[in-house]
Short mmCIF file of C-alpha atoms in Angstrom, two decimals:
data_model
loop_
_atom_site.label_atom_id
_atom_site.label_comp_id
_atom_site.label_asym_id
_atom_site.label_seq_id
_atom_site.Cartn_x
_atom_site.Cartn_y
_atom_site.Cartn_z
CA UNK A 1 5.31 18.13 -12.41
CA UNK A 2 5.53 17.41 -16.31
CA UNK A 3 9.35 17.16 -15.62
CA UNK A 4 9.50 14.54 -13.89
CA UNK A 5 11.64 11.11 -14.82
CA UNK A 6 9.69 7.76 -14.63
CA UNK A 7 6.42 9.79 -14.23
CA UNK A 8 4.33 7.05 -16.10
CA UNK A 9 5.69 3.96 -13.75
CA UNK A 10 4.10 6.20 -11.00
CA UNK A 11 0.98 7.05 -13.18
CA UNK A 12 0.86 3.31 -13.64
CA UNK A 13 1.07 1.61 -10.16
CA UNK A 14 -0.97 4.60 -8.84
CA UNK A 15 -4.04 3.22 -11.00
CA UNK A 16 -2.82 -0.74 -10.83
CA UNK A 17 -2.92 -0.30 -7.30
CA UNK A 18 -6.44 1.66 -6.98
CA UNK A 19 -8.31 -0.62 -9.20
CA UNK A 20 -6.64 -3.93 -7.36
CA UNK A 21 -7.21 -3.22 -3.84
CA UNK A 22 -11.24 -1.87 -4.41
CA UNK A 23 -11.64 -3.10 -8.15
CA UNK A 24 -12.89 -1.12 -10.95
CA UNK A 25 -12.42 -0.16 -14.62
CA UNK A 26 -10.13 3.22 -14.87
CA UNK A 27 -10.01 5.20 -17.56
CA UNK A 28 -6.80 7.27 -18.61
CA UNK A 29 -6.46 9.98 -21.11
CA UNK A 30 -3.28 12.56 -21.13
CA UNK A 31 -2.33 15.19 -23.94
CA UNK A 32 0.58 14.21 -26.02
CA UNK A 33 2.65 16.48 -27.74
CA UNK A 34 4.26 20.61 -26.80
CA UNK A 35 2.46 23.04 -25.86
CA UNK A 36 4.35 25.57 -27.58
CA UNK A 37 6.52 26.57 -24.91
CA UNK A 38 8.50 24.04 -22.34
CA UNK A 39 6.29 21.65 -22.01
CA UNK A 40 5.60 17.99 -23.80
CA UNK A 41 3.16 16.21 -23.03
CA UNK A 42 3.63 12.53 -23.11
CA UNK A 43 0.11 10.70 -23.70
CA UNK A 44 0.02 7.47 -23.24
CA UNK A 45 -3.22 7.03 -22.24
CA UNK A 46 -4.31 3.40 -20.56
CA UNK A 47 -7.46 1.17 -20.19
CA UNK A 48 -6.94 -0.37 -16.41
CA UNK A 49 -9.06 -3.05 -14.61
CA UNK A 50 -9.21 -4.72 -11.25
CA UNK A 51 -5.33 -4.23 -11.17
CA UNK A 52 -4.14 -5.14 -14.62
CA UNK A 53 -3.53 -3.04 -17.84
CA UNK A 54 -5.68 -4.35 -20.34
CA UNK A 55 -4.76 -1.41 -23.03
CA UNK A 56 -2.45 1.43 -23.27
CA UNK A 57 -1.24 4.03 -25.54
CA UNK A 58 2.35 4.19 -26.86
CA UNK A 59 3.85 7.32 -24.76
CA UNK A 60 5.74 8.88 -27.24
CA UNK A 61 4.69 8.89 -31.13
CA UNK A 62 4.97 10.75 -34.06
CA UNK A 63 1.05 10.23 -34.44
CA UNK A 64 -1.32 13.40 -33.45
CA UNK A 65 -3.90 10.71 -31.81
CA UNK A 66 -3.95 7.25 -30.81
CA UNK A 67 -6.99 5.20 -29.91
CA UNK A 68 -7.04 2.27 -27.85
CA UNK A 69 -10.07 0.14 -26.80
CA UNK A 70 -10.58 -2.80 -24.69
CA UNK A 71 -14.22 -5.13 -23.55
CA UNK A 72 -14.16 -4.72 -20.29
CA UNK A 73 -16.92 -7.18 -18.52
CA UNK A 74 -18.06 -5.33 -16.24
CA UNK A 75 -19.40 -9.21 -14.14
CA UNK A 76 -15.97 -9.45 -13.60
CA UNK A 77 -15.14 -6.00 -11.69
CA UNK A 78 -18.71 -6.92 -9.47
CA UNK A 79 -17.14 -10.73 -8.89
CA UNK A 80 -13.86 -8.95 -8.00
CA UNK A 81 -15.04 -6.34 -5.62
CA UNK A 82 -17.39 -9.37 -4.15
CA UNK A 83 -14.87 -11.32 -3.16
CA UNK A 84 -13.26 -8.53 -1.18
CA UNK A 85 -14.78 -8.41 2.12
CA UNK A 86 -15.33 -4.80 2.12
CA UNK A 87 -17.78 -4.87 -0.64
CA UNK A 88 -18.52 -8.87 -0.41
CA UNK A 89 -21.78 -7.71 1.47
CA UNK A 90 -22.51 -5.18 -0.56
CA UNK A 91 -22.30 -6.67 -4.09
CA UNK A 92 -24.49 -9.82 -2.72
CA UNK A 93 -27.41 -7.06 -1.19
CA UNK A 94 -27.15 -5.73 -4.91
CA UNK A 95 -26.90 -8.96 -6.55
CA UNK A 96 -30.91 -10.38 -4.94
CA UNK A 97 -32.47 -6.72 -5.51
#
C-alpha cells in the first residue's frame, strides 16, 4: 500500500538486509510526486551495497527529479559474498577460471 506510515524504514531494511546476508549492489528507483488522484508518490530512490546505503534520494522535495550516484567496486561485493560460506566456494571456482 502507498498509504502506509514508515513505508521507507521497511523499504530500507528490506534491501539492507538482502544485500548483507548474500551481498550485492541494489538499485532503487520510486516515482515521486501525485498521480492526479489520491495518491503521492514519495521517491526517494537509494544506491544500496553489501548492507549499507551508500546513496539515497531525499523522499519528499519540491524538485521534479533527483539524481544520485555512487562508485560502487564491484571487488568488494565478490570479497563480500566470498567470505560468506555459501558463495566462499563459488567466488574462489570463479576467481582461477
Amino acid at each position: 500500500s502507498h498509504h502506509e506510515l514508515r513505508k521507507l524504514s521497511t523499504r530500507m531494511e528490506l534491501m539492507i538486509s538482502a544485500t548483507r546476508k548474500c551481498g550485492g549492489v541494489y538499485l532503487y528507483s520510486n516515482q515521486r510526486g501525485c498521480d492526479g488522484g489520491r495518491t503521492y508518490y514519495d521517491g526517494s530512490a537509494m544506491i544500496v551495497v553489501n548492507g549499507r546505503i551508500v546513496a539515497q534520494a531525499p523522499q519528499f522535495d519540491v524538485h521534479d527529479v533527483n539524481l544520485i550516484t555512487a562508485t560502487v567496486d564491484l571487488e568488494d561485493v565478490r570479497s563480500y559474498r566470498a567470505s560468506n560460506p555459501a558463495f566462499g566456494i563459488q567466488a574462489a571456482r570463479k576467481a582461477t577460471e
